[in-house]
Short mmCIF file of C-alpha atoms and ligand atoms in Angstrom, two decimals:
data_model
loop_
_atom_site.label_atom_id
_atom_site.label_comp_id
_atom_site.label_asym_id
_atom_site.label_seq_id
_atom_site.Cartn_x
_atom_site.Cartn_y
_atom_site.Cartn_z
CA MET A 29 -89.23 139.45 174.17
CA LEU A 30 -90.37 139.79 177.45
CA ASN A 31 -92.46 136.64 177.11
CA HIS A 32 -89.56 134.48 176.93
CA LEU A 33 -88.58 135.86 180.42
CA SER A 34 -90.89 133.81 182.08
CA HIS A 35 -88.56 131.99 184.25
CA PRO A 36 -88.12 133.67 188.12
CA ILE A 37 -84.26 133.56 187.25
CA PHE A 38 -84.37 136.27 184.93
CA ASP A 39 -86.04 138.96 187.44
CA ILE A 40 -83.56 137.76 190.43
CA VAL A 41 -80.88 138.39 188.04
CA ARG A 42 -82.41 142.13 187.31
CA ALA A 43 -82.51 142.59 191.07
CA SER A 44 -78.58 141.19 191.19
CA ALA A 45 -77.19 143.74 188.87
CA GLU A 46 -79.10 146.61 190.01
CA LYS A 47 -78.12 145.63 193.63
CA LEU A 48 -74.41 145.55 192.13
CA GLY A 49 -74.70 148.47 190.04
CA GLN A 50 -73.71 146.39 187.02
CA PRO A 51 -75.62 145.85 183.94
CA ALA A 52 -76.78 142.36 182.50
CA TYR A 53 -78.40 140.60 179.96
CA VAL A 54 -79.61 136.93 179.12
CA VAL A 55 -77.11 135.86 175.99
CA GLY A 56 -76.25 133.19 173.42
CA GLY A 57 -77.88 130.10 173.05
CA PHE A 58 -80.89 130.57 175.33
CA VAL A 59 -81.86 133.65 173.32
CA ARG A 60 -81.56 131.89 170.03
CA ASP A 61 -83.33 128.80 171.12
CA ALA A 62 -86.38 131.27 172.66
CA LEU A 63 -86.92 132.95 169.49
CA LEU A 64 -87.08 129.06 168.10
CA GLU A 65 -89.39 127.65 170.25
CA ARG A 66 -86.87 125.33 171.17
CA ASP A 67 -86.07 123.90 174.45
CA CYS A 68 -82.92 125.37 176.40
CA LYS A 69 -81.81 124.56 179.64
CA ASP A 70 -79.22 126.49 180.10
CA ILE A 71 -78.89 130.18 180.71
CA ASP A 72 -76.22 132.10 180.58
CA PHE A 73 -75.97 135.49 181.73
CA VAL A 74 -73.27 138.51 180.70
CA THR A 75 -72.56 141.49 182.85
CA VAL A 76 -70.68 144.15 182.74
CA GLY A 77 -68.22 144.01 185.51
CA SER A 78 -67.34 140.44 187.55
CA GLY A 79 -69.95 137.67 186.34
CA ILE A 80 -68.25 136.06 189.39
CA GLU A 81 -70.00 138.61 191.74
CA LEU A 82 -73.10 138.39 190.16
CA ALA A 83 -73.48 134.53 190.62
CA GLN A 84 -72.79 135.06 194.53
CA GLU A 85 -75.38 137.56 194.23
CA VAL A 86 -77.64 135.90 192.28
CA ALA A 87 -77.16 132.23 194.64
CA GLY A 88 -77.61 134.59 197.84
CA ARG A 89 -81.38 134.93 196.74
CA LEU A 90 -82.04 131.03 195.31
CA GLU A 91 -83.75 128.48 196.90
CA ASP A 92 -82.47 124.68 196.47
CA ALA A 93 -79.34 125.45 194.44
CA SER A 94 -76.08 124.23 193.91
CA GLU A 95 -73.51 126.25 195.12
CA VAL A 96 -71.66 128.65 193.05
CA ASN A 97 -69.06 126.74 190.85
CA TYR A 98 -66.05 129.00 189.50
CA PHE A 99 -63.66 128.89 186.48
CA LYS A 100 -61.56 131.88 187.89
CA ASN A 101 -59.22 131.89 185.08
CA PHE A 102 -62.18 132.38 182.65
CA GLY A 103 -64.18 134.50 185.03
CA THR A 104 -66.88 132.62 185.11
CA ALA A 105 -69.04 131.28 187.79
CA GLN A 106 -72.08 128.57 187.26
CA ILE A 107 -75.16 127.33 189.30
CA ARG A 108 -77.32 124.84 188.99
CA GLN A 109 -80.90 124.44 190.23
CA GLY A 110 -82.80 121.22 189.16
CA ASN A 111 -82.79 120.50 185.84
CA TRP A 112 -81.09 124.15 184.69
CA GLU A 113 -77.96 125.51 184.52
CA PHE A 114 -76.85 129.51 185.09
CA GLU A 115 -74.25 130.49 183.86
CA PHE A 116 -72.25 134.12 184.54
CA VAL A 117 -69.68 136.00 182.83
CA GLY A 118 -68.18 139.50 182.75
CA ALA A 119 -68.30 140.78 179.14
CA ARG A 120 -65.01 140.75 177.20
CA LYS A 121 -63.28 141.71 174.84
CA GLU A 122 -61.55 139.29 173.79
CA SER A 123 -63.18 135.80 172.06
CA TYR A 124 -65.59 133.61 173.67
CA GLN A 125 -64.11 130.67 174.07
CA ARG A 126 -65.76 127.31 176.03
CA ASN A 127 -63.10 124.65 177.38
CA SER A 128 -59.99 126.98 176.18
CA ARG A 129 -56.66 126.69 177.93
CA LYS A 130 -56.24 130.31 177.29
CA PRO A 131 -57.41 132.29 180.55
CA ILE A 132 -59.31 135.38 178.97
CA VAL A 133 -59.93 138.19 181.21
CA GLU A 134 -59.85 141.76 180.04
CA GLU A 135 -63.16 143.63 180.53
CA GLY A 136 -64.87 144.69 178.00
CA SER A 137 -68.76 145.92 177.00
CA LEU A 138 -71.62 144.49 175.88
CA GLN A 139 -71.10 145.09 172.13
CA ASP A 140 -67.33 144.21 172.74
CA ASP A 141 -68.60 140.84 174.10
CA GLN A 142 -70.82 140.34 171.26
CA ASN A 143 -68.12 141.09 168.51
CA ARG A 144 -66.37 137.71 170.06
CA ARG A 145 -69.32 135.41 169.54
CA ASP A 146 -69.30 132.66 167.01
CA PHE A 147 -72.57 133.64 164.83
CA THR A 148 -74.63 136.60 164.64
CA ILE A 149 -77.41 134.27 165.81
CA ASN A 150 -75.98 133.32 169.20
CA ALA A 151 -74.97 136.99 169.86
CA LEU A 152 -78.63 137.79 170.72
CA ALA A 153 -78.47 139.59 174.36
CA ILE A 154 -81.79 140.16 175.91
CA SER A 155 -81.56 143.44 178.52
CA LEU A 156 -81.92 142.67 182.39
CA ASN A 157 -81.72 146.35 183.64
CA ASP A 158 -84.49 148.35 185.18
CA VAL A 159 -84.86 151.22 182.17
CA THR A 160 -84.58 148.24 179.75
CA TYR A 161 -85.82 145.13 181.18
CA GLY A 162 -86.88 142.87 178.14
CA GLU A 163 -85.39 144.89 175.09
CA LEU A 164 -83.32 142.90 172.40
CA VAL A 165 -79.85 144.11 171.54
CA ASP A 166 -78.97 143.17 168.23
CA PRO A 167 -75.96 144.63 166.74
CA PHE A 168 -75.62 141.82 163.81
CA ASN A 169 -79.05 141.42 162.37
CA GLY A 170 -79.22 137.86 164.36
CA VAL A 171 -83.09 137.82 164.39
CA GLN A 172 -82.80 138.58 160.70
CA ASP A 173 -80.26 135.30 159.79
CA LEU A 174 -82.28 133.41 162.73
CA ASN A 175 -85.86 133.85 160.30
CA ASP A 176 -83.30 133.89 157.24
CA GLY A 177 -82.48 130.40 158.93
CA ILE A 178 -78.34 131.56 158.48
CA LEU A 179 -75.48 131.13 160.11
CA ARG A 180 -73.24 134.22 159.62
CA THR A 181 -70.31 134.88 162.00
CA PRO A 182 -70.44 138.64 163.89
CA LEU A 183 -66.72 139.99 162.69
CA ASP A 184 -64.79 138.78 159.16
CA PRO A 185 -64.84 135.32 159.56
CA ASN A 186 -60.94 134.77 159.71
CA ILE A 187 -60.97 136.20 162.90
CA THR A 188 -63.86 134.46 164.11
CA PHE A 189 -62.25 131.26 163.68
CA SER A 190 -58.96 132.27 164.49
CA ASP A 191 -60.07 132.84 167.72
CA ASP A 192 -61.31 129.32 168.09
CA PRO A 193 -61.25 127.08 165.21
CA LEU A 194 -63.64 124.55 166.27
CA ARG A 195 -66.58 127.08 165.70
CA MET A 196 -65.72 125.97 162.21
CA LEU A 197 -67.31 122.77 163.23
CA ARG A 198 -69.86 124.16 164.88
CA ALA A 199 -71.27 126.41 162.07
CA ILE A 200 -71.79 122.89 160.86
CA ARG A 201 -73.10 121.40 163.55
CA PHE A 202 -75.60 123.95 163.76
CA ALA A 203 -76.60 123.90 160.39
CA THR A 204 -77.50 120.32 160.84
CA GLN A 205 -79.14 120.55 163.74
CA LEU A 206 -81.48 124.17 162.59
CA GLY A 207 -81.37 122.98 159.19
CA PHE A 208 -79.89 126.41 158.47
CA ARG A 209 -77.69 127.28 155.51
CA ILE A 210 -73.87 128.59 156.28
CA GLU A 211 -73.79 132.22 154.51
CA GLU A 212 -70.93 132.10 151.62
CA ASN A 213 -68.65 134.03 153.12
CA THR A 214 -68.85 131.80 156.73
CA TYR A 215 -68.70 129.00 154.70
CA LYS A 216 -65.45 130.29 152.60
CA GLY A 217 -63.51 130.74 155.60
CA ILE A 218 -64.21 127.47 156.83
CA THR A 219 -62.42 126.10 153.44
CA THR A 220 -59.74 128.06 153.98
CA MET A 221 -59.17 127.53 157.54
CA SER A 222 -59.79 123.70 157.77
CA ASP A 223 -56.69 122.65 158.39
CA ARG A 224 -56.51 125.24 161.90
CA LEU A 225 -59.15 122.38 163.71
CA SER A 226 -56.05 120.42 164.35
CA ILE A 227 -55.25 122.49 167.37
CA ILE A 228 -58.27 121.38 168.88
CA SER A 229 -58.95 119.11 171.51
CA GLN A 230 -60.24 115.83 170.29
CA GLU A 231 -62.53 115.72 172.90
CA ARG A 232 -64.33 119.07 171.78
CA ILE A 233 -64.38 117.72 168.05
CA ILE A 234 -66.39 114.56 169.14
CA ASP A 235 -68.66 116.57 171.05
CA GLU A 236 -69.71 118.52 168.05
CA VAL A 237 -69.84 115.24 165.77
CA ASN A 238 -71.88 113.52 168.16
CA LYS A 239 -74.60 115.94 168.14
CA MET A 240 -74.62 115.80 164.23
CA VAL A 241 -74.72 112.27 164.33
CA LEU A 242 -77.85 112.78 167.05
CA SER A 243 -79.71 115.38 164.53
CA LYS A 244 -82.22 113.95 162.08
CA GLN A 245 -80.58 114.19 158.89
CA PRO A 246 -76.96 113.63 159.95
CA SER A 247 -75.50 113.44 156.04
CA ILE A 248 -75.86 117.31 155.76
CA GLY A 249 -73.37 117.78 158.39
CA PHE A 250 -71.04 114.79 157.06
CA LYS A 251 -71.22 116.16 153.91
CA LEU A 252 -70.45 119.60 154.90
CA MET A 253 -67.56 118.74 156.51
CA PHE A 254 -66.27 116.42 153.44
CA ASN A 255 -66.94 119.68 150.95
CA THR A 256 -64.87 121.91 153.91
CA ARG A 257 -62.28 119.39 154.99
CA LEU A 258 -62.56 119.31 158.17
CA LEU A 259 -63.48 115.77 158.36
CA HIS A 260 -60.06 114.95 156.30
CA GLN A 261 -58.44 116.71 159.63
CA PHE A 262 -60.03 113.77 162.25
CA PHE A 263 -61.59 110.71 160.26
CA PRO A 264 -59.50 110.20 157.13
CA GLU A 265 -60.74 106.66 157.07
CA MET A 266 -64.59 108.11 156.28
CA VAL A 267 -63.13 110.39 153.48
CA ALA A 268 -61.42 107.47 151.80
CA LEU A 269 -64.74 105.92 151.43
CA GLN A 270 -65.57 108.40 148.82
CA GLY A 271 -65.20 107.82 145.30
CA VAL A 272 -65.65 105.21 142.44
CA GLU A 273 -63.42 103.13 140.80
CA GLU A 274 -63.95 101.75 137.09
CA ARG A 275 -62.29 98.62 135.60
CA ASN A 276 -63.87 96.78 132.33
CA GLY A 277 -66.46 99.17 132.58
CA GLN A 278 -67.83 97.66 136.20
CA ARG A 279 -68.32 100.59 138.60
CA HIS A 280 -68.19 99.77 142.42
CA LYS A 281 -70.88 102.28 144.45
CA ASP A 282 -69.59 105.33 146.46
CA ASN A 283 -69.17 103.99 149.81
CA PHE A 284 -68.82 107.46 151.53
CA TYR A 285 -72.67 108.01 149.95
CA HIS A 286 -73.85 105.13 150.45
CA THR A 287 -72.59 105.06 154.25
CA LEU A 288 -74.15 108.41 154.61
CA GLN A 289 -78.01 107.01 153.31
CA VAL A 290 -77.90 104.37 155.54
CA LEU A 291 -76.79 106.94 158.51
CA ASP A 292 -79.94 109.00 157.70
CA ASN A 293 -82.17 105.68 156.88
CA VAL A 294 -81.11 104.26 160.67
CA ALA A 295 -81.97 107.75 161.93
CA GLN A 296 -85.45 107.69 160.97
CA TYR A 297 -85.84 104.63 162.94
CA SER A 298 -83.31 105.02 166.23
CA ASN A 299 -81.70 107.79 168.29
CA ASP A 300 -79.39 105.43 169.48
CA LEU A 301 -75.96 107.48 168.89
CA TRP A 302 -74.38 103.94 168.99
CA LEU A 303 -76.73 102.24 166.31
CA ARG A 304 -76.22 105.68 164.70
CA TRP A 305 -72.17 104.85 164.65
CA SER A 306 -72.96 101.64 163.62
CA ALA A 307 -74.09 102.85 160.74
CA ILE A 308 -70.99 104.92 159.87
CA MET A 309 -68.89 101.96 160.64
CA HIS A 310 -69.93 99.41 158.98
CA ASP A 311 -67.68 99.78 155.54
CA ILE A 312 -65.43 101.58 156.83
CA ALA A 313 -62.78 98.83 155.76
CA LYS A 314 -63.95 98.77 152.00
CA PRO A 315 -61.36 100.83 151.11
CA ASN A 316 -58.48 98.64 152.43
CA THR A 317 -60.35 95.40 151.16
CA LYS A 318 -61.03 96.32 147.85
CA ASP A 319 -60.15 93.92 144.86
CA PHE A 320 -61.36 93.57 141.11
CA ASN A 321 -60.99 90.20 139.67
CA GLU A 322 -62.39 89.17 136.38
CA THR A 323 -65.01 86.54 137.33
CA GLU A 324 -66.55 88.78 140.39
CA GLY A 325 -65.94 91.86 139.50
CA TRP A 326 -65.06 94.61 142.30
CA THR A 327 -65.02 92.65 145.70
CA PHE A 328 -64.39 93.84 149.37
CA HIS A 329 -63.49 90.57 151.29
CA GLY A 330 -63.36 90.32 154.81
CA HIS A 331 -64.11 94.33 155.27
CA GLU A 332 -66.75 93.23 158.04
CA PHE A 333 -63.64 91.78 160.07
CA VAL A 334 -61.20 94.15 159.26
CA GLY A 335 -63.41 97.05 159.56
CA SER A 336 -65.05 95.28 163.12
CA LYS A 337 -60.96 95.51 164.12
CA MET A 338 -60.71 98.93 162.65
CA THR A 339 -63.46 99.79 164.97
CA LYS A 340 -61.16 99.68 168.08
CA ARG A 341 -58.55 102.07 166.98
CA ILE A 342 -60.74 104.37 165.14
CA PHE A 343 -63.12 104.57 168.53
CA ARG A 344 -59.85 105.67 170.63
CA ARG A 345 -58.54 108.32 168.34
CA LEU A 346 -61.25 109.77 168.27
CA LYS A 347 -62.06 109.80 171.99
CA LEU A 348 -65.27 107.92 171.68
CA PRO A 349 -65.62 105.70 174.96
CA LEU A 350 -63.43 101.90 174.62
CA ASN A 351 -66.05 100.38 176.93
CA GLU A 352 -69.15 98.83 175.87
CA LYS A 353 -70.47 100.78 173.43
CA MET A 354 -67.09 100.18 171.22
CA ARG A 355 -68.12 96.67 171.70
CA TYR A 356 -71.56 96.47 170.35
CA VAL A 357 -70.07 98.89 167.40
CA ALA A 358 -67.68 96.31 166.45
CA LYS A 359 -70.45 93.48 166.85
CA MET A 360 -72.64 95.64 164.59
CA VAL A 361 -69.77 96.01 161.95
CA LEU A 362 -68.70 92.65 162.08
CA LEU A 363 -72.44 90.72 161.75
CA HIS A 364 -73.36 93.65 159.29
CA LEU A 365 -73.57 91.27 156.57
CA ARG A 366 -74.86 88.32 158.01
CA PRO A 367 -78.69 88.66 157.89
CA ILE A 368 -78.67 89.38 153.87
CA ALA A 369 -76.00 86.62 153.19
CA LEU A 370 -79.01 84.42 155.08
CA THR A 371 -81.35 85.80 152.35
CA LYS A 372 -78.99 84.30 149.89
CA GLU A 373 -79.55 80.55 151.31
CA ILE A 374 -82.21 78.29 152.01
CA VAL A 375 -83.11 79.68 155.34
CA THR A 376 -82.06 76.99 157.57
CA ASP A 377 -83.28 77.09 161.48
CA SER A 378 -79.45 76.46 162.48
CA ALA A 379 -78.16 79.34 160.12
CA VAL A 380 -80.93 81.79 162.65
CA ARG A 381 -80.23 80.51 165.43
CA ARG A 382 -76.31 80.75 165.09
CA LEU A 383 -77.05 84.39 163.91
CA ILE A 384 -79.12 84.81 167.10
CA PHE A 385 -76.79 83.74 169.56
CA ASP A 386 -74.02 85.82 167.79
CA ALA A 387 -76.30 88.67 168.36
CA GLY A 388 -77.67 88.25 171.53
CA GLU A 389 -79.81 90.67 172.73
CA ASP A 390 -78.67 93.30 169.75
CA ILE A 391 -80.35 91.16 167.02
CA ASP A 392 -82.94 93.94 166.50
CA ASP A 393 -80.59 96.42 165.80
CA LEU A 394 -78.23 94.41 163.63
CA MET A 395 -81.97 93.21 161.39
CA LEU A 396 -82.71 97.01 161.83
CA LEU A 397 -79.02 98.08 160.52
CA SER A 398 -79.60 95.64 157.76
CA LYS A 399 -82.56 97.02 156.30
CA CYS A 400 -81.52 99.83 156.80
CA ASP A 401 -77.75 99.27 154.50
CA ILE A 402 -80.55 98.43 151.77
CA THR A 403 -79.49 101.61 149.61
CA SER A 404 -80.10 100.26 145.72
CA LYS A 405 -81.64 102.44 143.41
CA ASN A 406 -83.01 99.50 141.40
CA GLU A 407 -86.39 99.40 143.30
CA ARG A 408 -87.14 95.79 142.36
CA LYS A 409 -84.14 94.75 143.73
CA VAL A 410 -85.33 96.80 147.14
CA GLU A 411 -88.14 95.11 147.44
CA ARG A 412 -86.60 91.46 147.12
CA PHE A 413 -84.18 92.36 149.70
CA LEU A 414 -86.69 93.72 151.70
CA LYS A 415 -88.98 90.84 151.51
CA ASN A 416 -86.28 88.33 152.06
CA LEU A 417 -85.31 89.99 155.12
CA LYS A 418 -88.73 89.74 156.53
CA ASN A 419 -88.97 86.45 155.92
CA VAL A 420 -85.74 85.92 157.73
CA GLU A 421 -87.10 88.05 160.74
CA GLN A 422 -90.22 86.19 160.75
CA LYS A 423 -87.72 82.88 161.40
CA ILE A 424 -86.37 84.47 164.06
CA ARG A 425 -89.25 85.09 166.04
CA ASP A 426 -90.49 81.42 165.50
CA VAL A 427 -87.14 80.01 165.94
CA GLU A 428 -86.90 82.17 169.57
CA GLU A 429 -90.47 80.97 170.42
CA ARG A 430 -89.20 77.71 170.68
CA ASP A 431 -85.31 77.61 170.90
CA ARG A 432 -84.78 80.48 173.54
CA ILE A 433 -81.52 81.17 171.85
CA ARG A 434 -81.07 85.12 172.71
CA ASN A 435 -79.25 85.22 176.02
CA PHE A 436 -78.21 81.58 175.39
CA GLN A 437 -77.11 80.05 178.71
CA PRO A 438 -75.88 76.53 178.16
CA PRO A 439 -78.65 74.17 179.71
CA VAL A 440 -75.90 72.29 181.79
CA SER A 441 -72.94 74.29 183.10
CA GLY A 442 -69.35 73.60 183.04
CA ASP A 443 -69.70 72.79 186.90
CA GLU A 444 -72.34 70.11 186.45
CA ILE A 445 -70.07 68.24 183.97
CA ILE A 446 -67.23 68.67 186.20
CA LYS A 447 -69.32 66.77 189.30
CA LEU A 448 -70.99 64.57 186.84
CA PHE A 449 -68.26 62.79 185.69
CA ASP A 450 -66.18 63.56 189.05
CA ILE A 451 -62.93 65.38 187.26
CA LYS A 452 -60.76 68.49 187.74
CA PRO A 453 -61.26 71.68 185.04
CA SER A 454 -59.69 70.41 182.13
CA ARG A 455 -60.00 70.18 178.47
CA GLU A 456 -62.52 67.88 178.16
CA VAL A 457 -64.89 69.64 179.95
CA GLY A 458 -64.58 72.15 177.23
CA ILE A 459 -65.12 70.12 174.75
CA ILE A 460 -68.23 69.07 176.09
CA LYS A 461 -69.36 72.39 176.79
CA ASN A 462 -68.54 73.32 173.07
CA ALA A 463 -70.22 70.20 171.60
CA LEU A 464 -73.26 71.06 173.68
CA LYS A 465 -73.93 74.34 172.59
CA ASP A 466 -72.76 73.36 169.09
CA ALA A 467 -76.21 70.54 169.15
CA VAL A 468 -78.58 73.25 170.37
CA LEU A 469 -77.45 75.67 168.06
CA ASP A 470 -77.41 73.06 165.06
CA GLY A 471 -80.74 71.86 166.37
CA GLU A 472 -79.85 67.89 167.09
CA ILE A 473 -81.41 68.38 170.21
CA LYS A 474 -83.80 70.81 171.98
CA ASN A 475 -82.58 73.40 174.05
CA ASN A 476 -83.76 71.55 177.24
CA ARG A 477 -82.20 70.09 180.76
CA GLU A 478 -83.21 66.11 179.54
CA GLU A 479 -81.87 65.99 176.37
CA ALA A 480 -78.78 68.10 177.45
CA ILE A 481 -78.17 65.69 180.05
CA ASN A 482 -78.16 62.58 177.97
CA PHE A 483 -75.98 64.21 175.35
CA VAL A 484 -73.27 65.24 177.62
CA LEU A 485 -73.54 61.77 178.94
CA THR A 486 -73.08 60.42 175.56
CA LYS A 487 -70.39 62.96 175.01
CA GLY A 488 -68.62 62.22 177.69
CA LYS A 489 -68.53 58.29 177.45
CA GLU A 490 -67.25 58.99 173.81
CA LEU A 491 -64.14 60.87 175.48
CA GLY A 492 -63.70 57.71 177.33
CA LEU A 493 -65.25 59.10 180.60
CA SER A 494 -67.94 57.45 183.25
CA ALA A 495 -70.98 59.14 185.10
CA ALA A 496 -69.45 58.78 188.80
CA GLY A 497 -72.35 61.12 190.13
CA SER A 498 -76.06 62.73 188.83
CA ILE A 499 -77.36 66.02 188.34
CA LYS A 500 -80.93 67.31 188.83
CA ASN A 501 -83.32 66.85 185.45
N1 CTP B 611 -69.88 130.69 172.16
C1 CTP B 611 -68.61 130.92 171.17
N2 CTP B 611 -67.74 130.53 170.72
C2 CTP B 611 -67.72 128.77 171.16
C3 CTP B 611 -68.08 128.43 171.91
C4 CTP B 611 -69.70 129.31 172.25
O1 CTP B 611 -69.10 131.67 170.70
N3 CTP B 611 -66.80 127.91 170.79
C5 CTP B 611 -70.94 131.39 172.88
C6 CTP B 611 -71.83 131.35 171.98
O2 CTP B 611 -72.31 132.35 172.11
C7 CTP B 611 -72.77 130.29 172.42
C8 CTP B 611 -73.15 130.38 173.86
O3 CTP B 611 -71.37 130.72 174.08
O4 CTP B 611 -74.43 130.97 172.16
C9 CTP B 611 -72.93 129.08 174.48
O5 CTP B 611 -72.31 128.23 174.01
P1 CTP B 611 -72.69 126.70 174.57
O6 CTP B 611 -73.55 126.70 175.44
O7 CTP B 611 -71.61 126.04 174.21
O8 CTP B 611 -73.53 126.69 173.17
P2 CTP B 611 -75.04 127.30 172.55
O9 CTP B 611 -74.79 128.21 171.70
O10 CTP B 611 -75.75 127.54 173.72
O11 CTP B 611 -75.61 125.80 171.73
P3 CTP B 611 -75.63 124.32 172.61
O12 CTP B 611 -76.44 124.54 173.72
O13 CTP B 611 -76.87 123.81 171.33
O14 CTP B 611 -74.34 123.91 172.73
#
């Protein structure tokens, strides 16, 4: 154990605890991650006595540390030093909850404190006291569970989860991040108590979900959330993707498992949370747009438009950001069929230019999403699609090199049009600007000043305008 205590903070806490005469331990995530050899920048200390006094004593001995931040209601104090965050808490008899509104102050022993933590692997403590320095205190065989890859509540799951229902999601999040299995009784506890998630704030929920989304294989978490019905509590639109209907012997695919496959595929190539969310959302409107007719079979017409609209509503409810991240995801959902649609026709330069124009900076992400959206089991089909997408990619590169459409700026601006014809800002200016954009995208003229000015002059003439001034070539 001792080699895990190489950071100088441990000796400082030891000396401080000794001076105050109150036993202190490292506990929780740091111990777990140290044993798993995972990096961890948060260290939690628990002391039998006042966490706040211990923090003050420690702060007095630290150089370059932040002030002590107090969360008095909860008897906790926090100090930052560089990238490190140290948190001090007095051992308590009641549940250990972060962000809970319920103040918890009843003092307890180390064992009391360990009892009220979420999982056996998170209830490990290492002594920082002189006589027992470095010894592991492991009342629930947490090390065994760590070695076996098992998530288990220290007490009866009903107690542990009633204390803080978010822990049900945490179990699944750890299972996803660490590749651990949730022990049977603990799992049963989640399935029977999943509706208790309703008392948890959406902010805390989404924090856990995003950690799952950012893990190596996010589908693990979503399948567990689906099977335990936790997903049903906060994301019914995703639940609705599940299921296959058959009519006249025709079945559509299960869009829930398809979505998870796309998400895992994206996760292999990109760590971007929002590209991953685009994968989650790309088919979200399929249940709402589903239809069947004799000629086409199952259709989901317009699901990209409806899905793009739904993105904002869902982001708002899930407490995801409503800024450019949301707009990016909505755009991805809206455009997600375009690259594949392109492969179904002869790929004209103008169609490629329009795609680059609409996707802008995000064209590469869109192509990646498109590629990851191919999940057919029919290998020949997959191969054909991939080949076609490669073609589109090549076309994009060719067109880009020639026409610089990404970040397209009109080669003649609205102000210049006003100057050229000596007119006021008016409908005509908009008409000319639009026509100019279309002419460039359709390849009627090259994306350069000379051709653009000539085009604007001709267009103006058509509208009955005559050139009053001139602009530089
Ligand atoms: N804890 C708990 N119940 C919670 C949250 C936290 O019992 N709902 C306890 C666990 O012992 C946990 C410790 O508080 O190990 C610290 O919590 P936190 O920093 O939120 O999580 P970590 O376990 O450190 O994991 P991560 O940093 O990956 O979130």
